[in-house]
PDB file of C-alpha atoms in Angstrom:
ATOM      1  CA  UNK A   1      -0.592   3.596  -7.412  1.00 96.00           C
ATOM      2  CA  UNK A   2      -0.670  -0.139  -6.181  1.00 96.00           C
ATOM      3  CA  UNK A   3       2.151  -1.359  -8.849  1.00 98.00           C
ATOM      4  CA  UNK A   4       4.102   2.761  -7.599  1.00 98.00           C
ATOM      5  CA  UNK A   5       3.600   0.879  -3.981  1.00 97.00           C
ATOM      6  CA  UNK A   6       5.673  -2.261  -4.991  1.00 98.00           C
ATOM      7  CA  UNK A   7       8.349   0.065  -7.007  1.00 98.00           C
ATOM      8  CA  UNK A   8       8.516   1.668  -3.591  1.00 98.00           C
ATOM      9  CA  UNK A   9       9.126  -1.226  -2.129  1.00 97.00           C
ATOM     10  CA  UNK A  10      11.741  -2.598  -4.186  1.00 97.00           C
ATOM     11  CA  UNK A  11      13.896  -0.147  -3.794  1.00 98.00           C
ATOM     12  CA  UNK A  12      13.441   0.938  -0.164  1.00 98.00           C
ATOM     13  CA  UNK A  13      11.228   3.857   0.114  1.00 98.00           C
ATOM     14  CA  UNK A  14       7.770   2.830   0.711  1.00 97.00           C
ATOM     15  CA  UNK A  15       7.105   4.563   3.672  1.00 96.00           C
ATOM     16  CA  UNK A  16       7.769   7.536   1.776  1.00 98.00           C
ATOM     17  CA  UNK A  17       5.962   6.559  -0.747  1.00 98.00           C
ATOM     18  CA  UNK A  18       2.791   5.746   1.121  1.00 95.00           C
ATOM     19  CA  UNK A  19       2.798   9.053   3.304  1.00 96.00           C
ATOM     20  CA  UNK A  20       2.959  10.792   0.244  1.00 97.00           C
ATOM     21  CA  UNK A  21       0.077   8.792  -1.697  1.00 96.00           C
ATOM     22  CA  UNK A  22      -1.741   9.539   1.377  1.00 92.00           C
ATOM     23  CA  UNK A  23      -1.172  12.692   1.677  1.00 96.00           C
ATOM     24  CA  UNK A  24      -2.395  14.008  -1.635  1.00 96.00           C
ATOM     25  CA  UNK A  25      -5.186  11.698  -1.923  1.00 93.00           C
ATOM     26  CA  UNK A  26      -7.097  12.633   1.632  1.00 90.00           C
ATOM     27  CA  UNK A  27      -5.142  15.802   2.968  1.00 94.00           C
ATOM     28  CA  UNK A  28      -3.967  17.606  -0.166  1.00 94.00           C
ATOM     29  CA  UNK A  29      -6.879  15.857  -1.705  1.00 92.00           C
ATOM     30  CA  UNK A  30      -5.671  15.283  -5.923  1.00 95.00           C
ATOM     31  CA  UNK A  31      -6.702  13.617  -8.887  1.00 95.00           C
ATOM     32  CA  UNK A  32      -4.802  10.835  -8.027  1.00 94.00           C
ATOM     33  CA  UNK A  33      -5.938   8.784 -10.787  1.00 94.00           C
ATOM     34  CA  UNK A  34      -4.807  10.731 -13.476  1.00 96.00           C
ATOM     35  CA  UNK A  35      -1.143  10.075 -14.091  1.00 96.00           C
ATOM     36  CA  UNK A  36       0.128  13.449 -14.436  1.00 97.00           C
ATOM     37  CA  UNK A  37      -1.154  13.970 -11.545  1.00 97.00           C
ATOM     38  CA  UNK A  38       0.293  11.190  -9.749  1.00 98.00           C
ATOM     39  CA  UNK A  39       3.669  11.963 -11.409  1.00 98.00           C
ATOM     40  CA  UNK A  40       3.485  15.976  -9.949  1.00 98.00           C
ATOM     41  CA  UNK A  41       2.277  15.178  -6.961  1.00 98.00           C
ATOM     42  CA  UNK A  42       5.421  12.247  -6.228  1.00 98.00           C
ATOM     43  CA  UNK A  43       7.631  15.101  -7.181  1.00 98.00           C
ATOM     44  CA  UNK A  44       6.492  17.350  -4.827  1.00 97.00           C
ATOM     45  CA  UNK A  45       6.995  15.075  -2.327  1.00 97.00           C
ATOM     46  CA  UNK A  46      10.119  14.402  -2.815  1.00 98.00           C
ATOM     47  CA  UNK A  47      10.216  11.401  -4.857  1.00 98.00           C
ATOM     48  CA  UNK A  48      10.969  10.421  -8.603  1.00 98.00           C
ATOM     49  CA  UNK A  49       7.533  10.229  -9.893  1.00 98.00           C
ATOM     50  CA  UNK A  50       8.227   9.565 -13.601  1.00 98.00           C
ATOM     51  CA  UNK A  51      10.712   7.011 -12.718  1.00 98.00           C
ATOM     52  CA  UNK A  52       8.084   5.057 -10.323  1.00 98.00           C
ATOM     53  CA  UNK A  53       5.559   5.443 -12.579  1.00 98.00           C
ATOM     54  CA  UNK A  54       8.037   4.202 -15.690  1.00 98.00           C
ATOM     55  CA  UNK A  55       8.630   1.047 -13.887  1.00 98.00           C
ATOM     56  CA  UNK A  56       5.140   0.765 -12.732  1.00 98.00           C
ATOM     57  CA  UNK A  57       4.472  -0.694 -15.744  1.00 98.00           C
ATOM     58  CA  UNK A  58       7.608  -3.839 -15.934  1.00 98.00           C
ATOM     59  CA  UNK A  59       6.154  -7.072 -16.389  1.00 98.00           C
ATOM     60  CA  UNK A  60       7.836  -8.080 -13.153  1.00 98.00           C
ATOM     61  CA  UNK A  61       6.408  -5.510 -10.951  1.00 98.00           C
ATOM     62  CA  UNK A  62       2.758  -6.337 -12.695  1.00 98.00           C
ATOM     63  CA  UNK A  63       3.035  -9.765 -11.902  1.00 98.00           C
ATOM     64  CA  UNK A  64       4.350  -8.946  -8.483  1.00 98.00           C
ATOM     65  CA  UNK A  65       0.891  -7.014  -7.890  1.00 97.00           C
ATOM     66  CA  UNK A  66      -0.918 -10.298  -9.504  1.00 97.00           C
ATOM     67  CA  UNK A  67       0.486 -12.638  -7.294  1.00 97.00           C
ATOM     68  CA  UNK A  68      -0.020 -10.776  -4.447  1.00 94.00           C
ATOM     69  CA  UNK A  69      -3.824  -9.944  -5.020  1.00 93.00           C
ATOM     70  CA  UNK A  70      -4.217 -13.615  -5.487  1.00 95.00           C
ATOM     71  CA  UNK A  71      -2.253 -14.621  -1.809  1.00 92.00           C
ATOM     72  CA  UNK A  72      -4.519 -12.171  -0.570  1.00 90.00           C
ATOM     73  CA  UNK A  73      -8.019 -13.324  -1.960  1.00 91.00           C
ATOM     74  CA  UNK A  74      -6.561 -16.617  -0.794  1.00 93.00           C
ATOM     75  CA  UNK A  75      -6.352 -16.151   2.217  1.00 91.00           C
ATOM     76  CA  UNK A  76      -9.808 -14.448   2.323  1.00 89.00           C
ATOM     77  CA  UNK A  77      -9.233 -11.058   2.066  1.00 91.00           C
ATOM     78  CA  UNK A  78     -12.462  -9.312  -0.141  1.00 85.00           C
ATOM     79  CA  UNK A  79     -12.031  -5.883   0.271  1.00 84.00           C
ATOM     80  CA  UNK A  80      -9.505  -2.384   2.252  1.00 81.00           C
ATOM     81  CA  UNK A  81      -8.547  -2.602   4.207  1.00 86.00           C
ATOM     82  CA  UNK A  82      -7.742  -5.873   5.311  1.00 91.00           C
ATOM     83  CA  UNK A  83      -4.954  -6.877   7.859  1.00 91.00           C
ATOM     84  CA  UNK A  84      -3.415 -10.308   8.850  1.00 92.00           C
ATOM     85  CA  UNK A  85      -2.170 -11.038  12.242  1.00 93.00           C
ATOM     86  CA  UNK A  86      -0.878 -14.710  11.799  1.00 90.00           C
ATOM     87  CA  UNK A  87      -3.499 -16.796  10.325  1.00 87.00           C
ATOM     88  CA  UNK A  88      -6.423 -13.821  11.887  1.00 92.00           C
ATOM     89  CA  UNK A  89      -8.137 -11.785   9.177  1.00 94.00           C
ATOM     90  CA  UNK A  90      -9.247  -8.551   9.935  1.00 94.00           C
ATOM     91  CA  UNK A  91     -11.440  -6.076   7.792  1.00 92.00           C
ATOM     92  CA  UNK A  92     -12.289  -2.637   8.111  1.00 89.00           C
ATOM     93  CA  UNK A  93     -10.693   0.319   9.665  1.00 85.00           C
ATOM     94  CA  UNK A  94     -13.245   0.013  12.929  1.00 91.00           C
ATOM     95  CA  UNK A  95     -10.905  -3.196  13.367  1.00 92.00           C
ATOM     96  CA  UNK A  96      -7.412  -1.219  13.364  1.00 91.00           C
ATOM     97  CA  UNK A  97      -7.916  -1.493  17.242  1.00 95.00           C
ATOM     98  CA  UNK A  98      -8.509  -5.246  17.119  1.00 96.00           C
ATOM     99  CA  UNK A  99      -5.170  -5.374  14.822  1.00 95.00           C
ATOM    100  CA  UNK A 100      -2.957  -3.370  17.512  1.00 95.00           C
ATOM    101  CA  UNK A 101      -4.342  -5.654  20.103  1.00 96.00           C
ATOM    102  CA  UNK A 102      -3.472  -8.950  18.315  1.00 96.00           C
ATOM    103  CA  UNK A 103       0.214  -7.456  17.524  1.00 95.00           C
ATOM    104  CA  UNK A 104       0.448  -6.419  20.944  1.00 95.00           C
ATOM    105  CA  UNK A 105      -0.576 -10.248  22.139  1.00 94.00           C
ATOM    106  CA  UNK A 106       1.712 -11.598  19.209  1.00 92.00           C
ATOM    107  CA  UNK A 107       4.947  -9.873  20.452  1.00 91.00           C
ATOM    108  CA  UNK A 108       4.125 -10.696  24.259  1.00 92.00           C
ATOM    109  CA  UNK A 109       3.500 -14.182  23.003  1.00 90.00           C
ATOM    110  CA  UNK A 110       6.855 -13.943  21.385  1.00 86.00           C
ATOM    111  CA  UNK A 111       9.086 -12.771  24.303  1.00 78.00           C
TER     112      UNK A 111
END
């Protein structure tokens, strides 16, 4: 689903992409580790699931998911979710509130 994410992303539909993961893991709750699953339940939203999950698996979108677990432990990130605001780390979905705050500061900053 991660290495679907960055597919998504390379070709322009990950919010898509994400409201669909979303949606049939926690609403339309699915085995969404098993990847017929994952494949039906793309299509039904919409998308191309075999061809996400075909290229999924390129070495360059593997790598791509590598690199950006290691940026991300880098910069101290241990767990989801975790959100940057500039250099500030937040973690934890009781800190989504924090996050809007410190965009909201950022772009007032910014002005």
């Amino acid at each position: 689903l991660m290495r679907g994410a960055l597919v998504a992303k390379d070709e322009g539909f990950l919010p898509a992409y994400m409201e669909a993961v979303f949606h049939h893991m926690w609403e339309a709750p699915k085995k969404m580790d098993d990847l017929d699953v994952i494949i039906a339940a793309l299509n039904e939203s919409g998308l191309e699931g075999e061809h996400i999950m075909e290229r999924s698996q390129e070495t360059g979108i593997k790598k791509a998911l590598i690199d950006n677990t290691n940026s991300a432990v880098e910069r101290g990130s241990f767990g989801i979710p975790t959100y940057f605001v500039n250099n500030d780390i937040y973690y934890g979905k009781d800190r989504l509130r924090d996050v809007e705050e410190a965009v909201i500061a950022l772009k007032a900053a910014v002005k």
